[in-house]
CSV table of C-alpha atoms in Angstrom, one decimal:
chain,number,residue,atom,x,y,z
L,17,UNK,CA,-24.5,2.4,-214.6
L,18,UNK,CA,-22.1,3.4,-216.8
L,19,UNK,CA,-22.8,7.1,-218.7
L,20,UNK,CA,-19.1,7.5,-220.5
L,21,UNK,CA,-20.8,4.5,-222.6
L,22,UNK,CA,-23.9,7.1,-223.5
L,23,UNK,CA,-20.9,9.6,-223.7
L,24,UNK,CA,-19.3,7.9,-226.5
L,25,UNK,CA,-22.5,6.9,-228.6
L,26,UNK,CA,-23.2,10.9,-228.1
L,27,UNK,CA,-19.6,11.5,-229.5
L,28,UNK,CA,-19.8,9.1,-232.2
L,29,UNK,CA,-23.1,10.1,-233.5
L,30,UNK,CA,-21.9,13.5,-233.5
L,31,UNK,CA,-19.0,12.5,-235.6
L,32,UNK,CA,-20.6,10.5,-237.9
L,33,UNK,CA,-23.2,13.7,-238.1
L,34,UNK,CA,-20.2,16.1,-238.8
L,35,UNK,CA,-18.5,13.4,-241.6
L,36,UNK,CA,-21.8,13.9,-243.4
L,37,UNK,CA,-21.2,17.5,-244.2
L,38,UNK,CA,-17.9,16.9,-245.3
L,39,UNK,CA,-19.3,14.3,-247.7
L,40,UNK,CA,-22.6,16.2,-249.3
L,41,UNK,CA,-19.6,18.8,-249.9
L,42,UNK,CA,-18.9,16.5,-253.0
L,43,UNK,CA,-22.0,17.0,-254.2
L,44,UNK,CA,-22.1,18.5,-257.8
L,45,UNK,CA,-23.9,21.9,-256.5
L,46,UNK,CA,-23.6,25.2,-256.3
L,47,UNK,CA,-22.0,26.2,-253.2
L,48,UNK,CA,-25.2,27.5,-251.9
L,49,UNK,CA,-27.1,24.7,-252.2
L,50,UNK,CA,-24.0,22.4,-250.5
L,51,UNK,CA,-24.6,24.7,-247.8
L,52,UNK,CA,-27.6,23.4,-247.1
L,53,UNK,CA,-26.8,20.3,-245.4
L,54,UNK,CA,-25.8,21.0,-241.8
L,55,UNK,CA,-25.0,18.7,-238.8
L,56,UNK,CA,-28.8,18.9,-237.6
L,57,UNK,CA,-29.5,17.2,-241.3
L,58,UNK,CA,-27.1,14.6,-240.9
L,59,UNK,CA,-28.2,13.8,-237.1
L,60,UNK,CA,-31.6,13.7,-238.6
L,61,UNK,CA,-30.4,11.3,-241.2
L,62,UNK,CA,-28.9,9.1,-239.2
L,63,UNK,CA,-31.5,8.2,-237.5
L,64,UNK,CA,-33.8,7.7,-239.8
L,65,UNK,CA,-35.1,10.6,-240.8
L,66,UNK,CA,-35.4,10.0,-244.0
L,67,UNK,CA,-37.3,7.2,-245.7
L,68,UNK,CA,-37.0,6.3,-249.0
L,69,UNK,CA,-39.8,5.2,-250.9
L,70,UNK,CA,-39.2,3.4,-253.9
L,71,UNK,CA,-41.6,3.3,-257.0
L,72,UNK,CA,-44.1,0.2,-256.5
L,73,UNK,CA,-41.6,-1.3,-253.2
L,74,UNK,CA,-41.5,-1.1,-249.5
L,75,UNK,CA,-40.5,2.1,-248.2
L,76,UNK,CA,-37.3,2.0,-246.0
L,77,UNK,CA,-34.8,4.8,-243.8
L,78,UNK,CA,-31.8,5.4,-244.9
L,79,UNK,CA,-29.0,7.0,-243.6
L,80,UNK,CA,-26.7,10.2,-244.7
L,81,UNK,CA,-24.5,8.0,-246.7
L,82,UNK,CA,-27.2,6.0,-248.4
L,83,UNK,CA,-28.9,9.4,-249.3
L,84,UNK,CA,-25.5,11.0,-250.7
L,85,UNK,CA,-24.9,7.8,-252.8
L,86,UNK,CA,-28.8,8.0,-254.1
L,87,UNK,CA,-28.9,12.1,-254.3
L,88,UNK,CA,-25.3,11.3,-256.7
L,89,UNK,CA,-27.2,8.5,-258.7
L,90,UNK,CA,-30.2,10.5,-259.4
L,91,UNK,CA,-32.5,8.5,-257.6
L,92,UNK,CA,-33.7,11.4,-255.3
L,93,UNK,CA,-33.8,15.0,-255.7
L,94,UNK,CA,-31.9,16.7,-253.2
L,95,UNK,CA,-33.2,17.7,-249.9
L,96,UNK,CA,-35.0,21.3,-249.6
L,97,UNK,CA,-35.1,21.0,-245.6
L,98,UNK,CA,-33.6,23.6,-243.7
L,99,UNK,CA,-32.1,23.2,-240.4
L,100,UNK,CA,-34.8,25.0,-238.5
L,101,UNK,CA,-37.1,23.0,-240.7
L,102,UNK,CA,-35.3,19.8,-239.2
L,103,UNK,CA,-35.4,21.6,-235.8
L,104,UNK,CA,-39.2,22.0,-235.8
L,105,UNK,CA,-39.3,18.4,-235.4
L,106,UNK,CA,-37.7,17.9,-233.0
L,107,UNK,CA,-39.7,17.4,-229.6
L,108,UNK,CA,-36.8,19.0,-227.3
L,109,UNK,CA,-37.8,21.2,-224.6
L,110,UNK,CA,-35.3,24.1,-224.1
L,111,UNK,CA,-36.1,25.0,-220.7
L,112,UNK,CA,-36.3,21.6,-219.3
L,113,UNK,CA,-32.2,20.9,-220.8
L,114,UNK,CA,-31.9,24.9,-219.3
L,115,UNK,CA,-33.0,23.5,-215.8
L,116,UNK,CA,-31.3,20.7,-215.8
L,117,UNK,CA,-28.2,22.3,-216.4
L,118,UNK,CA,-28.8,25.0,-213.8
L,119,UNK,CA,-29.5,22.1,-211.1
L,120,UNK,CA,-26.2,20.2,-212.1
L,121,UNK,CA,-24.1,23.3,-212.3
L,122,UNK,CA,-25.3,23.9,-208.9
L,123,UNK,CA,-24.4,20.3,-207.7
L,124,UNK,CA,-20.8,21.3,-208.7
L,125,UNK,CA,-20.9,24.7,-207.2
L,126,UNK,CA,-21.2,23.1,-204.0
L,127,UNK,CA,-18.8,20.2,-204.1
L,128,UNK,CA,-16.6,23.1,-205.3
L,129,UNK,CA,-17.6,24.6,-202.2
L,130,UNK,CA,-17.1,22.1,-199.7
L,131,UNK,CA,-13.9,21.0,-200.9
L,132,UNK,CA,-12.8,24.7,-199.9
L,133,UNK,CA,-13.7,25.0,-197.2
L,134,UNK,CA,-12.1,21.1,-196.1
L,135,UNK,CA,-15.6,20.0,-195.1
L,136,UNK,CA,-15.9,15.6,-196.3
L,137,UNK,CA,-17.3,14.7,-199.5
L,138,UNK,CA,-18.9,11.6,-199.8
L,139,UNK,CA,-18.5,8.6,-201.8
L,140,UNK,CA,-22.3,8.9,-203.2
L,141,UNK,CA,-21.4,13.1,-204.3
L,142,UNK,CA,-18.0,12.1,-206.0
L,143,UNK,CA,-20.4,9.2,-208.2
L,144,UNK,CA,-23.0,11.7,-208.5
L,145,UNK,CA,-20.4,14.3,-209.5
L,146,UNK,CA,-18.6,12.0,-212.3
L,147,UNK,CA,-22.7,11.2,-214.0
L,148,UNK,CA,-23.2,15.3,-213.7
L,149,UNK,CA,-20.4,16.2,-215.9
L,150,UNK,CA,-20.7,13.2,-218.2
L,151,UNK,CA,-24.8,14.4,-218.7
L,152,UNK,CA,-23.1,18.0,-219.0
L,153,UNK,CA,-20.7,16.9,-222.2
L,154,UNK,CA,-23.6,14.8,-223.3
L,155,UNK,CA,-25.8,17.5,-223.6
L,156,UNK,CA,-23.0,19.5,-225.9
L,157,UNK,CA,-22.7,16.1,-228.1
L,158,UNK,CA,-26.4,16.3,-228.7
L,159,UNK,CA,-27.2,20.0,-228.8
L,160,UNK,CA,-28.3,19.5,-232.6
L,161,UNK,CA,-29.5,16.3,-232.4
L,162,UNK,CA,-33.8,16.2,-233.4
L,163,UNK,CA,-35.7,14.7,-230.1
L,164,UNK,CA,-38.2,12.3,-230.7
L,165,UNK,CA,-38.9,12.6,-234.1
L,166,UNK,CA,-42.4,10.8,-234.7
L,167,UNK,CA,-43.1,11.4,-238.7
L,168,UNK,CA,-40.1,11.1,-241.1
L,169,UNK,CA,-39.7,12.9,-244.4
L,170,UNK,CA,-40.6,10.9,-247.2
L,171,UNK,CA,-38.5,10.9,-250.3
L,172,UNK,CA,-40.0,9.2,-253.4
L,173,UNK,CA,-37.7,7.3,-256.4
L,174,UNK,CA,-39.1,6.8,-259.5
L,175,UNK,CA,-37.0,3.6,-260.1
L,176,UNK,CA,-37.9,0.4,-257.8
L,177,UNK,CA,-35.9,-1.5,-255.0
L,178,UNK,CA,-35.0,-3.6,-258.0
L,179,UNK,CA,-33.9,-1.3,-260.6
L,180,UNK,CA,-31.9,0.7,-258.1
L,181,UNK,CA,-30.1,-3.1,-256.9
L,182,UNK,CA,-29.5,-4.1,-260.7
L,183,UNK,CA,-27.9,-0.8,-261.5
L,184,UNK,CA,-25.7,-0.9,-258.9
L,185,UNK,CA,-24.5,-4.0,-259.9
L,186,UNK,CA,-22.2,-7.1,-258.2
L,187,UNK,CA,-21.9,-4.5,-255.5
L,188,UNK,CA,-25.7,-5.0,-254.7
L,189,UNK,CA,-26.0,-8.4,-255.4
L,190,UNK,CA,-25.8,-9.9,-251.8
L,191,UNK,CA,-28.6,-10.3,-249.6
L,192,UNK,CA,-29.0,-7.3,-247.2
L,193,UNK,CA,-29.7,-7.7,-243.2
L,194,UNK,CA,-31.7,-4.8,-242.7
L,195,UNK,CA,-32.3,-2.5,-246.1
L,196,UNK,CA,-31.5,-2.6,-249.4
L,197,UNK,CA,-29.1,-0.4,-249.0
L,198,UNK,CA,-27.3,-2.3,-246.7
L,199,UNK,CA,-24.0,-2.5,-249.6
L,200,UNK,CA,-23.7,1.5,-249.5
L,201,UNK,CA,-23.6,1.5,-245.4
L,202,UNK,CA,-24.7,-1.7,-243.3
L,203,UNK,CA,-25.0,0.1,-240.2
L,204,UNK,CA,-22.1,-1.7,-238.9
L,205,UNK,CA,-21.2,-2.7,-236.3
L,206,UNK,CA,-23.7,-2.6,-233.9
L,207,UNK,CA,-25.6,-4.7,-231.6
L,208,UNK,CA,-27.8,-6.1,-234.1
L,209,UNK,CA,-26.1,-7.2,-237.0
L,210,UNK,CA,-22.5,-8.1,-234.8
L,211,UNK,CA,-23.0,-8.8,-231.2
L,212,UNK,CA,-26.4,-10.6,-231.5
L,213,UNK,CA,-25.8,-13.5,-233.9
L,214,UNK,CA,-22.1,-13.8,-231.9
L,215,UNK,CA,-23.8,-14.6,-228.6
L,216,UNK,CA,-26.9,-16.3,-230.6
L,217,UNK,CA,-29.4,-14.4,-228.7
L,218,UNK,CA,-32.8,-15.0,-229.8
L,219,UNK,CA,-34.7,-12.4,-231.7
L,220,UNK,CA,-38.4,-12.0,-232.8
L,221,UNK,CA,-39.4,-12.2,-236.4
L,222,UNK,CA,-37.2,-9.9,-238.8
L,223,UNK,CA,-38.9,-7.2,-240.5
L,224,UNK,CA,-37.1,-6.8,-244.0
L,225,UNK,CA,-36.1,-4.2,-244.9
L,226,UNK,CA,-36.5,-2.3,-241.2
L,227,UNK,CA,-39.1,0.3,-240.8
L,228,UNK,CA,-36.7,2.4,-238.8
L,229,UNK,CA,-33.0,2.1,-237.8
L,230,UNK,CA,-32.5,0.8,-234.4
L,231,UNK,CA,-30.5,2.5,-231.9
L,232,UNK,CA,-27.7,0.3,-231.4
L,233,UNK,CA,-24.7,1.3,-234.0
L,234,UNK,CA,-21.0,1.3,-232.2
L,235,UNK,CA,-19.7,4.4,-233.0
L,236,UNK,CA,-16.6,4.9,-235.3
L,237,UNK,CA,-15.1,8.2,-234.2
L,238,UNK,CA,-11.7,7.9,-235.8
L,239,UNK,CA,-8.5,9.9,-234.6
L,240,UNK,CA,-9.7,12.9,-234.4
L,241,UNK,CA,-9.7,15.8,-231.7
L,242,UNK,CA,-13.1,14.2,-230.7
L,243,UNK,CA,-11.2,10.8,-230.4
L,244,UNK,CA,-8.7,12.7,-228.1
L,245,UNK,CA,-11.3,14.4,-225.9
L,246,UNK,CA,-13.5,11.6,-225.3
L,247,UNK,CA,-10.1,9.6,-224.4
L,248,UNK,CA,-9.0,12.1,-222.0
L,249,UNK,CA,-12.5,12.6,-220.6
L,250,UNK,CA,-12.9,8.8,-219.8
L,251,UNK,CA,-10.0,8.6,-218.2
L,252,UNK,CA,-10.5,11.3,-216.0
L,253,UNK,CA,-13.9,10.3,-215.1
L,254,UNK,CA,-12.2,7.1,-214.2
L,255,UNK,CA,-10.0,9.0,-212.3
L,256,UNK,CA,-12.3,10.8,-210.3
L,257,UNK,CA,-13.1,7.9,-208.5
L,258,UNK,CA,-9.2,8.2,-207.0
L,259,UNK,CA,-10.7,11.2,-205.4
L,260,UNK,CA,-12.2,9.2,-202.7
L,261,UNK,CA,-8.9,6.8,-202.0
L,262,UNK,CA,-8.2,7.9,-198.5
L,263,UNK,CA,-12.0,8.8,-197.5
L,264,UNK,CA,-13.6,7.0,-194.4
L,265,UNK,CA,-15.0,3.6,-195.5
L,266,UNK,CA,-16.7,2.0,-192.7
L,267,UNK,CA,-14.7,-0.9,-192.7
L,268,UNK,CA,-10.7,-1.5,-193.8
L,269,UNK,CA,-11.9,-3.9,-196.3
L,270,UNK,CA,-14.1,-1.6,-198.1
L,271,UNK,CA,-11.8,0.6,-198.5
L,272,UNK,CA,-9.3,-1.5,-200.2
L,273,UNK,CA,-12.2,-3.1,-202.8
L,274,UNK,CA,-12.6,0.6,-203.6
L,275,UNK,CA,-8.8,1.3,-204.3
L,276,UNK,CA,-9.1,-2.1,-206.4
L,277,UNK,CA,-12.4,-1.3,-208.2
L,278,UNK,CA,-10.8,2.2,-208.9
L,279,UNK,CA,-7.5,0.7,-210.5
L,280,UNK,CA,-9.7,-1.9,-212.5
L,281,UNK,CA,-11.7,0.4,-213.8
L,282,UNK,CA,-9.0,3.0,-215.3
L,283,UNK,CA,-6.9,0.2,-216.6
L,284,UNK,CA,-9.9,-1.7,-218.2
L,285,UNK,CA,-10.8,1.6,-219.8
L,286,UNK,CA,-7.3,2.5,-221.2
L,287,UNK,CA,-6.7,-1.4,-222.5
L,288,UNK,CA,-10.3,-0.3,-224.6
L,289,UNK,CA,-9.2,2.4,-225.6
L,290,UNK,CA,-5.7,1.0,-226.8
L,291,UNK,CA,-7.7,-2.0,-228.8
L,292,UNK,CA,-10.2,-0.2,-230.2
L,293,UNK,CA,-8.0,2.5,-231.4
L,294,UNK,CA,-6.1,-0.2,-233.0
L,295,UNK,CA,-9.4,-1.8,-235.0
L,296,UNK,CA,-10.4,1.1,-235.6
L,297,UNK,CA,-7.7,2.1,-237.5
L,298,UNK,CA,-8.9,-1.2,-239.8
L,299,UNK,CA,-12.0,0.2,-239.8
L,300,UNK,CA,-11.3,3.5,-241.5
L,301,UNK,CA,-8.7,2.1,-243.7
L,302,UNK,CA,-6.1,4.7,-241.8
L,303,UNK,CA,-3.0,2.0,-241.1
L,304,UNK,CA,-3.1,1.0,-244.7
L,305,UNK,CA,-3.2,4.9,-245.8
L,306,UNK,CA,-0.3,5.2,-244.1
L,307,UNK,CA,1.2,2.2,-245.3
L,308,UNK,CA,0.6,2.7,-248.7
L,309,UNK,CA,2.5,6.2,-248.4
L,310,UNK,CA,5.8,4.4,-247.3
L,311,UNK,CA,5.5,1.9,-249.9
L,312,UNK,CA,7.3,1.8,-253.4
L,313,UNK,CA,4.2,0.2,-255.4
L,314,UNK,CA,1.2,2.4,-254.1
L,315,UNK,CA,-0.9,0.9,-256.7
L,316,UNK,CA,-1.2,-2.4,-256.3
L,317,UNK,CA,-0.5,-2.0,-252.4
L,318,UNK,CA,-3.4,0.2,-252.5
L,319,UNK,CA,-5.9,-2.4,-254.2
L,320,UNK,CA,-4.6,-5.4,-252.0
L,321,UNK,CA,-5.1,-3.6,-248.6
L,322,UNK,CA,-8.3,-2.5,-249.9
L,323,UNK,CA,-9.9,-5.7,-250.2
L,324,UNK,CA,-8.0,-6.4,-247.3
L,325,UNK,CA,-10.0,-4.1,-245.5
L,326,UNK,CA,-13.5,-4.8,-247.1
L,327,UNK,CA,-13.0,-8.4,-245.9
L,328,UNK,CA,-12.1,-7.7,-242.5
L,329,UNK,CA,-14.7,-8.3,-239.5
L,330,UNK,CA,-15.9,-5.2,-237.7
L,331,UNK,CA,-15.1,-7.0,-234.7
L,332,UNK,CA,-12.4,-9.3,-235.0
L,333,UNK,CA,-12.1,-12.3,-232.7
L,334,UNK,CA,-8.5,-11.6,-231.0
L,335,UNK,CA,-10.6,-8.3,-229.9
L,336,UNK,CA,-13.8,-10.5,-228.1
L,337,UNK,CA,-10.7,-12.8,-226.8
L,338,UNK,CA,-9.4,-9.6,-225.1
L,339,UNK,CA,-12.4,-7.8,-225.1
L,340,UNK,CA,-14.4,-10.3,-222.9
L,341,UNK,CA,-12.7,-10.5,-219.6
L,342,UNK,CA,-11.8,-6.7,-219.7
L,343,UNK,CA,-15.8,-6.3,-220.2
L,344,UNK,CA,-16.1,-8.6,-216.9
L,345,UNK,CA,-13.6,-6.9,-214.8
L,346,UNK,CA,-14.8,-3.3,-215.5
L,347,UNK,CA,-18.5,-4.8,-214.9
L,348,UNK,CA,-17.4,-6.1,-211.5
L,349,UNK,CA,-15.0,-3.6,-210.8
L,350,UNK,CA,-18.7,-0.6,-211.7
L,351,UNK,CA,-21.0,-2.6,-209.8
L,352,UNK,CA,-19.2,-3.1,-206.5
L,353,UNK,CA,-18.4,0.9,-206.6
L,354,UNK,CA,-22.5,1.5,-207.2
L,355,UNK,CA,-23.4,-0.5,-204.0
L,356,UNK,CA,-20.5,0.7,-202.1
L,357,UNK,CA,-21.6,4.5,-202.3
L,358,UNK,CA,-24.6,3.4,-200.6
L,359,UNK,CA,-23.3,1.0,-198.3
L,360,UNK,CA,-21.1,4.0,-197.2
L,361,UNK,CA,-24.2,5.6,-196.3
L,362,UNK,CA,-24.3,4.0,-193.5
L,363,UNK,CA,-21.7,5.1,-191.3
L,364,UNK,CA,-20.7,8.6,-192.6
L,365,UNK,CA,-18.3,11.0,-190.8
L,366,UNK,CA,-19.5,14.0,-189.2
L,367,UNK,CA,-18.9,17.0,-191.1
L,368,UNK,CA,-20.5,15.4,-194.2
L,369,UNK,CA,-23.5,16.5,-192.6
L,370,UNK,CA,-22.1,20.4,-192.4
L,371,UNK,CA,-23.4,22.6,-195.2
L,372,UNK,CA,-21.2,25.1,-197.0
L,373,UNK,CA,-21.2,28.7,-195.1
L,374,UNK,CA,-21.7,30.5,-198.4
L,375,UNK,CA,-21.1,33.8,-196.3
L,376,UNK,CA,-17.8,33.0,-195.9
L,377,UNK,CA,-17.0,33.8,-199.6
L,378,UNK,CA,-18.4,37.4,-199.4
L,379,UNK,CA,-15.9,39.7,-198.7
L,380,UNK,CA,-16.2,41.6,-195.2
L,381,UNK,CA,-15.7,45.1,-194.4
């Protein structure tokens, strides 16, 4: 229904993957050993790869940032996985992701083809197009990410849940939603801990702390050349649907709920873009770096925005006020364009049954 959602989970996970490297670089090692810690480790980290398994407590994943501030603390040794260690787990098949990039590239080859030769494209190949290329790019976002992992790698503490909360202090001393760890990196936001209790859905019985992380974490990807790309990409896959503004629609009214749909759903997708760059500036801590840089008293600027920041809501609510009917117009805007490419299947022009004379492109003699 909508893949440049997947897209940007991809992105962000590969992000957040990528920021792990950069932080185990802090590490007190040798170079060598800092080395080590590749993006596979921190995709497999992420998502649970790694369980911790406290002396005389219940065992619980954490996360790259959780294992950094425990590998720091002396809690856990430091990880002797390699990456093809961390590869062999995963359950990825290389020649299924090989054929499925060969039938796609295909798919474009002929679009490519048939928009050479001026033969019509259809409403149900430009959709199909727009979900190829953003499988294509997801593919890239994941290319290290472990498939499937069923058994995670244990890591034992020789201090308990409750030794390792005590010494860490005020810092640890409120209750946690999902592990103890939740003070280092609550997984936020994501569906679970922000979007649930908002809407008051109901949920089963909790399991405290999780067994595994769940798969729901909004990415934070920051404003970065990712943050760029996977801007410009959304708003060209948006765009492609402008592609098919002066196709044959079999009625005049279709035709303009497409060129309505089409407008919706670009301008519902930049407003996101524009509010979530914003929060996420918050998020980060980036407006009140730069703010601190043009102010007189860093210091105690510094401090104040700082708990600023720490207080601030993931999601705030002028963001669900704004949010909320953007959500609902892009929803209406995605579903009417869905059934319309097959409605148009109904009455279709002729040459969309023509095939592409491939010999066309060979050079005669």
């Amino acid at each position: 229904m909508a893949p440049e959602f997947v897209l940007a989970f991809a992105t962000g996970q590969k992000v957040e993957a990528r920021r792990s490297v950069e932080e185990f670089k802090t590490l007190d090692l040798p170079d060598q050993e800092r080395r080590k810690w590749t993006i596979r480790h921190g995709f497999y980290a992420n998502m649970g790869g790694f369980v911790l398994q406290p002396r005389e407590s219940a065992a619980f994943p954490v996360n790259s940032k959780q294992l950094l501030w425990l590998i720091k603390r002396g809690y856990v040794d430091y990880p002797t996985m390699t990456a093809k260690e961390v590869w062999d787990k995963s359950k990825a098949d290389g020649f299924q992701k090989s054929l499925t990039c060969l039938q796609t590239g295909w798919f474009i080859i002929q679009i490519v083809g048939r928009a050479i030769q001026r033969l019509p494209i259809t409403t149900l190949e430009i959709t199909t197009l727009s979900f190829v290329l953003c499988t294509l790019v997801m593919f890239t976002q994941w290319a290290n990410k472990p498939l499937d992992v069923e058994s995670p790698t244990i890591l034992k503490s020789a201090k308990s849940t409750a030794e390792i909360l005590i010494e860490a202090g005020p810092a640890a001393s409120q209750p946690y939603q999902q592990t103890p760890l939740d003070f280092v990196d609550n997984l936020s936001p994501s569906w679970l801990t922000e979007v649930q209790p908002h809407l008051r859905f109901r949920t089963g019985p909790k399991m405290r702390p999780l067994p595994r992380f769940t798969n729901d974490r909004f990415p934070v990807i920051g404003a970065g050349p990712d943050a760029v790309f996977l801007f410009l990409f959304t708003m060209a896959y948006c765009g492609l649907y402008f592609v098919a503004w002066d196709f044959d629609f079999p009625t005049p009214l279709e035709r303009y709920l497409w060129h309505v749909s089409s407008v919706a759903m670009a301008a519902c997708a930049f407003i996101f873009w524009v509010c979530e760059t914003y929060q996420d500036g918050h998020r980060l801590g980036r407006w009140e770096r730069w703010a601190a840089k043009l102010s007189t008293s860093k210091d105690g600027r510094i401090n104040t925005m700082e708990k600023q920041r720490r207080s601030r809501r993931f999601i705030p609510v002028w963001e669900i006020i704004i949010m909320t009917p953007v959500t609902v117009v892009y929803t209406i805007a995605r579903t009417y364009i869905v059934i319309e490419v097959f409605l148009c299947q109904r009455s279709l022009p002729i040459g969309a049954f023509e095939t592409v004379q491939w010999s066309e492109f060979v050079p005669h003699f």
